[in-house]
PDB file of C-alpha atoms in Angstrom:
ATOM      1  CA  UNK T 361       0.000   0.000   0.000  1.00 94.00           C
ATOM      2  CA  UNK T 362       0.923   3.557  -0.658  1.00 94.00           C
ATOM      3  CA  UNK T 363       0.824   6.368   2.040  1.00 96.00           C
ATOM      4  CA  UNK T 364      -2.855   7.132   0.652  1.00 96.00           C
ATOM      5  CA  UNK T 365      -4.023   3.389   0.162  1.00 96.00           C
ATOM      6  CA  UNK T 366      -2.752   2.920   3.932  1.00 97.00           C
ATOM      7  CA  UNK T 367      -4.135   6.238   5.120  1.00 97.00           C
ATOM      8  CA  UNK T 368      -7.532   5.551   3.698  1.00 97.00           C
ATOM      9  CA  UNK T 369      -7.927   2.444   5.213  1.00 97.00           C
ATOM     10  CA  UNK T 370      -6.799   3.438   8.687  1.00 96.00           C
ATOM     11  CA  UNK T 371      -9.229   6.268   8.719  1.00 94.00           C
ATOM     12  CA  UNK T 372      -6.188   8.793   9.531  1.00 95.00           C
ATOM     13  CA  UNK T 373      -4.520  11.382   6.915  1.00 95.00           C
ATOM     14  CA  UNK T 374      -1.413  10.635   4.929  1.00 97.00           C
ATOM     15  CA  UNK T 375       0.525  13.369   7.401  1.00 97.00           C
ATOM     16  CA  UNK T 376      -0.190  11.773  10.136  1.00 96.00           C
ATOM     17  CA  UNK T 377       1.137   8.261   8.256  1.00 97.00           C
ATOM     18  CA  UNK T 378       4.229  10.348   7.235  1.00 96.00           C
ATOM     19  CA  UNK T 379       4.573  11.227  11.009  1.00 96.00           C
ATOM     20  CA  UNK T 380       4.292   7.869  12.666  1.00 96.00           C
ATOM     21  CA  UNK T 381       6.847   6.516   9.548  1.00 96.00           C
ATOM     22  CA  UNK T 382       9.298   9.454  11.145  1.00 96.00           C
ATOM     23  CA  UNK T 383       9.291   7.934  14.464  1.00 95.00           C
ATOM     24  CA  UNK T 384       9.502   4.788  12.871  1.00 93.00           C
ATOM     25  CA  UNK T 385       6.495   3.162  14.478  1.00 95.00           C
ATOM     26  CA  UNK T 386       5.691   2.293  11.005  1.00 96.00           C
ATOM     27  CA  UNK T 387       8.296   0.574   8.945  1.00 94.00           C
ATOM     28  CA  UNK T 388       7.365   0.751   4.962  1.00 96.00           C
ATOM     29  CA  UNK T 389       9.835  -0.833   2.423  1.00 95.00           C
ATOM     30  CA  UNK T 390      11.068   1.282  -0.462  1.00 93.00           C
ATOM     31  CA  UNK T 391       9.394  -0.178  -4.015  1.00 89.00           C
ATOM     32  CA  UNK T 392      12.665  -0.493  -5.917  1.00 89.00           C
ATOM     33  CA  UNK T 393      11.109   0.634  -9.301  1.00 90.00           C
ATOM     34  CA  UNK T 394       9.951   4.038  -8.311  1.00 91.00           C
ATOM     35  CA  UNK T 395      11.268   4.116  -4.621  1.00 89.00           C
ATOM     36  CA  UNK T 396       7.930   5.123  -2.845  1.00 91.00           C
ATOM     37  CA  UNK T 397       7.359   3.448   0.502  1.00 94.00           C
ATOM     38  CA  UNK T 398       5.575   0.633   0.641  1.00 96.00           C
ATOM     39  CA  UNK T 399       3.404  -0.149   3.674  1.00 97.00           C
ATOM     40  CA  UNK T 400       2.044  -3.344   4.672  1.00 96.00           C
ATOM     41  CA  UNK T 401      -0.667  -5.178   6.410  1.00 96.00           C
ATOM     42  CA  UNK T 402       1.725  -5.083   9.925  1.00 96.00           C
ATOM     43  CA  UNK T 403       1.986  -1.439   9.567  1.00 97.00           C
ATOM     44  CA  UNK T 404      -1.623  -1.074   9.071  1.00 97.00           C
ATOM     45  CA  UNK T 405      -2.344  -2.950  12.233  1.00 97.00           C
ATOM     46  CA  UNK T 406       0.355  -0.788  13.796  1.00 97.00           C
ATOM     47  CA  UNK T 407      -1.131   2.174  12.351  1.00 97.00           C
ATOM     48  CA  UNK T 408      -4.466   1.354  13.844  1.00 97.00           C
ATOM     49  CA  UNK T 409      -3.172   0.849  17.199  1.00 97.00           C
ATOM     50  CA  UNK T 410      -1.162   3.966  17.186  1.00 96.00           C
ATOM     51  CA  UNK T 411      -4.748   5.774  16.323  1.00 95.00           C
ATOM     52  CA  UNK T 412      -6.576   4.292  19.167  1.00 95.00           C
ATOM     53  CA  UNK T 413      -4.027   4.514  21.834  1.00 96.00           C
ATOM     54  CA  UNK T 414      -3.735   8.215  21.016  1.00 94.00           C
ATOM     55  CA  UNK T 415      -7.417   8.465  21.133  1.00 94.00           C
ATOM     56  CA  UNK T 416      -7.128   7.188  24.700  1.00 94.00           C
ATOM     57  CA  UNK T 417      -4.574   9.319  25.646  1.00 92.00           C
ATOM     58  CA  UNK T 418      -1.660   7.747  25.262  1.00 94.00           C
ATOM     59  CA  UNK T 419       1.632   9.963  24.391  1.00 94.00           C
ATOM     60  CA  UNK T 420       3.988   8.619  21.489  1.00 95.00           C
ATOM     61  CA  UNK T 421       6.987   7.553  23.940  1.00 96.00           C
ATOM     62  CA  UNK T 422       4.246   5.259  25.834  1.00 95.00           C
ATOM     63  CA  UNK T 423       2.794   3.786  22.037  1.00 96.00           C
ATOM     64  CA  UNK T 424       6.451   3.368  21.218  1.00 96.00           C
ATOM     65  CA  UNK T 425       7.184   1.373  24.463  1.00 95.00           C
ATOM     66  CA  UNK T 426       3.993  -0.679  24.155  1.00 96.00           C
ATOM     67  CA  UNK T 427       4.824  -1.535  20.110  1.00 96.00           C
ATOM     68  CA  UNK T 428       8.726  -2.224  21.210  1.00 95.00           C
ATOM     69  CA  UNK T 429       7.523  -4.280  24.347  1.00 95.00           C
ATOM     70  CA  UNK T 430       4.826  -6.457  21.774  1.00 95.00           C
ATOM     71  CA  UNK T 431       7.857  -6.660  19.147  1.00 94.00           C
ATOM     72  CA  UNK T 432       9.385  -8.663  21.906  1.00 95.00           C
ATOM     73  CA  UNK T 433       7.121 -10.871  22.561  1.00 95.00           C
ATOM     74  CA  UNK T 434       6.259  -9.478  26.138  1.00 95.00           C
ATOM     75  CA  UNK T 435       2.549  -8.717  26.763  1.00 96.00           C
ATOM     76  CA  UNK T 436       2.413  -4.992  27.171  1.00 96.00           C
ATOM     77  CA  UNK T 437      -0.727  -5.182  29.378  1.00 96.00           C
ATOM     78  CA  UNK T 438       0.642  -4.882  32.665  1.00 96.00           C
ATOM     79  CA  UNK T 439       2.440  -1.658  31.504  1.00 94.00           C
ATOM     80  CA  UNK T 440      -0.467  -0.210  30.045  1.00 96.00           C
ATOM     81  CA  UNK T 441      -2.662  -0.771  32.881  1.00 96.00           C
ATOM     82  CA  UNK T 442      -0.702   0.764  35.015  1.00 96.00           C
ATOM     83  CA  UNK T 443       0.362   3.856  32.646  1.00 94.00           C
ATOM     84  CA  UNK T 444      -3.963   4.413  32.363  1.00 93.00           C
ATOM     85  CA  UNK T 445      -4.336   4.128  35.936  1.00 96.00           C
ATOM     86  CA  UNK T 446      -1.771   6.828  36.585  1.00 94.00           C
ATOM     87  CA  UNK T 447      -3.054   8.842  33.236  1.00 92.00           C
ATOM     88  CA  UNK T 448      -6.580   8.468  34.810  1.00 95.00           C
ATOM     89  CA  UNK T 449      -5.716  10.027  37.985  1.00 96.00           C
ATOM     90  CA  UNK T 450      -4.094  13.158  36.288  1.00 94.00           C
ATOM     91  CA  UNK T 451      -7.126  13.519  34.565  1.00 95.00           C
ATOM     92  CA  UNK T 452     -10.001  13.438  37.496  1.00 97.00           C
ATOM     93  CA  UNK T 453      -7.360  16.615  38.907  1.00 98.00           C
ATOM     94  CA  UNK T 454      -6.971  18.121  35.723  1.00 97.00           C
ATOM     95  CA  UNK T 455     -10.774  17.852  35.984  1.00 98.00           C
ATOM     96  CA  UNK T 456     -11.389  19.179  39.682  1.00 98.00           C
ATOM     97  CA  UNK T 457      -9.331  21.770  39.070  1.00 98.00           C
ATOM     98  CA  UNK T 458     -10.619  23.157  35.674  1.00 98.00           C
ATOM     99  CA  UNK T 459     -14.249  22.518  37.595  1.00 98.00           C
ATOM    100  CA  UNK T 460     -12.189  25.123  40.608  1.00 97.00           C
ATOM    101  CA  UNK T 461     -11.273  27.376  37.609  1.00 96.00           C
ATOM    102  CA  UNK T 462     -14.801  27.467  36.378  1.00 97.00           C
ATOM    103  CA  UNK T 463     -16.498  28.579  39.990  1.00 96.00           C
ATOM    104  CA  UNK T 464     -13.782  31.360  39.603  1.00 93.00           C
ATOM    105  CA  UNK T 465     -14.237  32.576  36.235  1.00 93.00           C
ATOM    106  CA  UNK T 466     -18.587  32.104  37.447  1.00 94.00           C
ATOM    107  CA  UNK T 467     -17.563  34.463  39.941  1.00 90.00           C
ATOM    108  CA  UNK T 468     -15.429  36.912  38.580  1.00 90.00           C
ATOM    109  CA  UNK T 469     -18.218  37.310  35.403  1.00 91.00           C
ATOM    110  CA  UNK T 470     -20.869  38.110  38.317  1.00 89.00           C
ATOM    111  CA  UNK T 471     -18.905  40.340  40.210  1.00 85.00           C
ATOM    112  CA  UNK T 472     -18.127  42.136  36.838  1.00 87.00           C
ATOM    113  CA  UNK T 473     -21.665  43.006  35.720  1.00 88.00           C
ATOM    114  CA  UNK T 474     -21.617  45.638  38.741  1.00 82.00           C
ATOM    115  CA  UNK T 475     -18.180  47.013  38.685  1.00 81.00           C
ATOM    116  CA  UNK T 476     -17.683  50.302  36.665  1.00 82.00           C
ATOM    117  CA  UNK T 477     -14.921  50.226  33.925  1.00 85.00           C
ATOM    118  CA  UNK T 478     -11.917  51.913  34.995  1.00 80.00           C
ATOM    119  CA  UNK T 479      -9.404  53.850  33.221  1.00 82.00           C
ATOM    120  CA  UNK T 480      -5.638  52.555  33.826  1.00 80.00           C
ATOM    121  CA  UNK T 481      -4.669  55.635  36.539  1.00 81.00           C
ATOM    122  CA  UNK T 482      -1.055  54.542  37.553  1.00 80.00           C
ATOM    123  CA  UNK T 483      -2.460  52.095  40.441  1.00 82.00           C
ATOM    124  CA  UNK T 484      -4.659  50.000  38.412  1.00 82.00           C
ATOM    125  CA  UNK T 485      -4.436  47.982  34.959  1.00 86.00           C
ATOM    126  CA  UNK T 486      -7.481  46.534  34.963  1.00 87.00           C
ATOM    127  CA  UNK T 487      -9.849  46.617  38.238  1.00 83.00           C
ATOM    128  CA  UNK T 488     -12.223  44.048  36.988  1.00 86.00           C
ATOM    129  CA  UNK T 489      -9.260  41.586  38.010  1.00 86.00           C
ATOM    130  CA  UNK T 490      -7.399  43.449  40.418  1.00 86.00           C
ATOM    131  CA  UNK T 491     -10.806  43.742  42.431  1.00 81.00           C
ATOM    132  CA  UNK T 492     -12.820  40.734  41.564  1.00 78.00           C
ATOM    133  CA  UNK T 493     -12.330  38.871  44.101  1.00 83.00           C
ATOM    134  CA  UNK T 494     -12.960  41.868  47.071  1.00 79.00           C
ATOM    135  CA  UNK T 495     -15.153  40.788  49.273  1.00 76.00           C
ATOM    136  CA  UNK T 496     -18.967  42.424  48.078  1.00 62.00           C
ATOM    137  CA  UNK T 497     -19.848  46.187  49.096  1.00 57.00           C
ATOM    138  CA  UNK T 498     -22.178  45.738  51.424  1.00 47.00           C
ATOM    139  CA  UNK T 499     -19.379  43.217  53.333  1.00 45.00           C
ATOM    140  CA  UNK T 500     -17.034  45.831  52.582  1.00 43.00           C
ATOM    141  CA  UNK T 501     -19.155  48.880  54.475  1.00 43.00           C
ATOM    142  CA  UNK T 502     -19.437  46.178  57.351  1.00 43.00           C
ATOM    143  CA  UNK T 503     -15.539  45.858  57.728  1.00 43.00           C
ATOM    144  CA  UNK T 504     -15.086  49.577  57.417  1.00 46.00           C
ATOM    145  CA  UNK T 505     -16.980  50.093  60.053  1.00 47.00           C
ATOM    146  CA  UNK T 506     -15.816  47.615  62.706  1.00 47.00           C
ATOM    147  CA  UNK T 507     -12.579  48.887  61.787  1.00 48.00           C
TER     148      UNK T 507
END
């Protein structure tokens, strides 16, 4: 197959065939009559792997490892298992703390709809950030005047 033919049937563009044959996941032969690389039905099932690992969040180094460890003849199971688990974890606190950065951003937006725009004066930049986290006028009158 030809980086189209191969492309086509793995459902991926023939960059992204041209990439993994780069990092030599993917290892075409050279057609000696008009030298274009041929790929075969190994680097289509490589191909396909590399696809759905990546769509499961798996980073090149790890597909490489996996491929290398299979090429071997060692199951690379217990590796991945253990790669996902950790992957998984980083991704529940990426999660909590994009959901953190949302109640902020929630925040800041409502505090915004009452705060005046400001004019940069030489103490502020911008007081919709400097400020939007002070603690709400009325509070504010309240601390001024147990002060």
């Amino acid at each position: 197959m030809k980086v189209k033919e191969i492309a086509q049937a793995a459902g991926v563009n023939p960059d992204t065939v041209r990439f993994y044959t780069r990092e030599e996941l993917l290892k075409p032969t050279r057609n000696p009559d008009n030298n274009y690389q041929q790929y075969d039905t190994e680097d289509l099932r490589r191909l396909r792997f590399a696809r759905k690992a990546r769509q499961l969040g798996f980073s090149l180094p790890e597909i490489r490892q996996i491929l290398d460890q299979a090429d071997d003849h060692h199951s690379p199971c217990p590796m991945v298992r253990d790669v996902f688990q950790h992957r998984l974890a980083e991704v529940e606190r990426e999660i909590r703390e994009l959901q953190q950065l949302r109640k902020r951003m929630t925040a800041a937006l409502a505090a915004w709809q009452d705060m005046p725009d400001g004019t940069p004066d030489g103490h502020t930049i911008c007081r919709l950030i400097e400020h939007w986290d002070d603690p709400a006028p009325c509070c504010r009158a309240n601390e001024q005047n147990e002060g």
